[in-house]
Coordinates of C-alpha atoms in Angstrom, one line a residue:
X1238 CA -0.3 -20.9 26.6
X1239 CA -0.5 -21.3 22.8
X1240 CA 2.6 -20.1 20.9
X1241 CA 2.0 -17.8 17.9
X1242 CA 4.5 -17.2 15.1
X1243 CA 4.7 -14.4 12.7
X1244 CA 3.6 -16.8 10.0
X1245 CA 0.6 -18.1 11.9
X1246 CA -0.6 -14.5 12.7
X1247 CA -0.1 -13.5 9.0
X1248 CA -2.2 -16.5 7.9
X1249 CA -4.9 -15.8 10.5
X1250 CA -5.3 -12.1 9.6
X1251 CA -5.2 -12.8 5.8
X1252 CA -7.8 -15.6 6.0
X1253 CA -10.2 -13.6 8.1
X1254 CA -10.1 -10.4 6.1
X1255 CA -10.0 -12.2 2.7
X1256 CA -13.1 -14.1 3.8
X1257 CA -14.8 -10.8 4.6
X1258 CA -13.8 -9.4 1.2
X1259 CA -15.1 -12.5 -0.5
X1260 CA -18.4 -12.3 1.4
X1261 CA -18.8 -8.6 0.2
X1262 CA -18.8 -7.4 3.8
X1263 CA -17.2 -4.1 2.8
X1264 CA -19.4 -3.4 -0.2
X1265 CA -21.4 -0.6 1.5
X1266 CA -18.4 1.0 3.2
X1267 CA -16.0 3.6 1.8
X1268 CA -13.1 1.3 2.4
X1269 CA -10.7 0.8 -0.5
X1270 CA -8.4 -2.2 -1.1
X1271 CA -5.5 0.0 -0.2
X1272 CA -7.2 0.7 3.1
X1273 CA -7.8 -3.0 3.6
X1274 CA -4.1 -3.7 2.9
X1275 CA -3.0 -1.1 5.5
X1276 CA -5.5 -2.5 8.0
X1277 CA -4.2 -6.0 7.6
X1278 CA -0.6 -4.8 8.2
X1279 CA -1.7 -2.9 11.4
X1280 CA -3.6 -5.9 12.7
X1281 CA -0.5 -8.1 12.1
X1282 CA 1.9 -5.7 13.8
X1283 CA -0.4 -5.4 16.8
X1284 CA -1.0 -9.1 17.2
X1285 CA 2.7 -9.9 16.9
X1286 CA 3.4 -7.3 19.6
X1287 CA 0.7 -8.9 21.9
X1288 CA 1.8 -12.5 21.3
X1289 CA 5.6 -12.0 21.1
X1290 CA 7.7 -14.6 22.9
X1291 CA 8.2 -13.9 26.6
X1292 CA 11.5 -14.3 28.2
X1293 CA 11.3 -16.9 31.0
X1294 CA 13.1 -15.7 34.0
X1295 CA 14.6 -18.1 36.6
X1296 CA 12.4 -18.4 39.7
X1297 CA 13.8 -16.9 42.9
X1298 CA 14.2 -19.4 45.8

């Protein structure tokens, strides 16, 4: 299983959404840059929660 860090998740979300902004994919939507910033933070929080480090418990014999 691939390990994700807070930094790698931040970079991923930033690169995807920044690419979409650069490509004018939000031009015809009522989304503001403030909205986009909030959306980025929500995505980051959710992904960090999904991919947080799991505690490895000892196997029972």
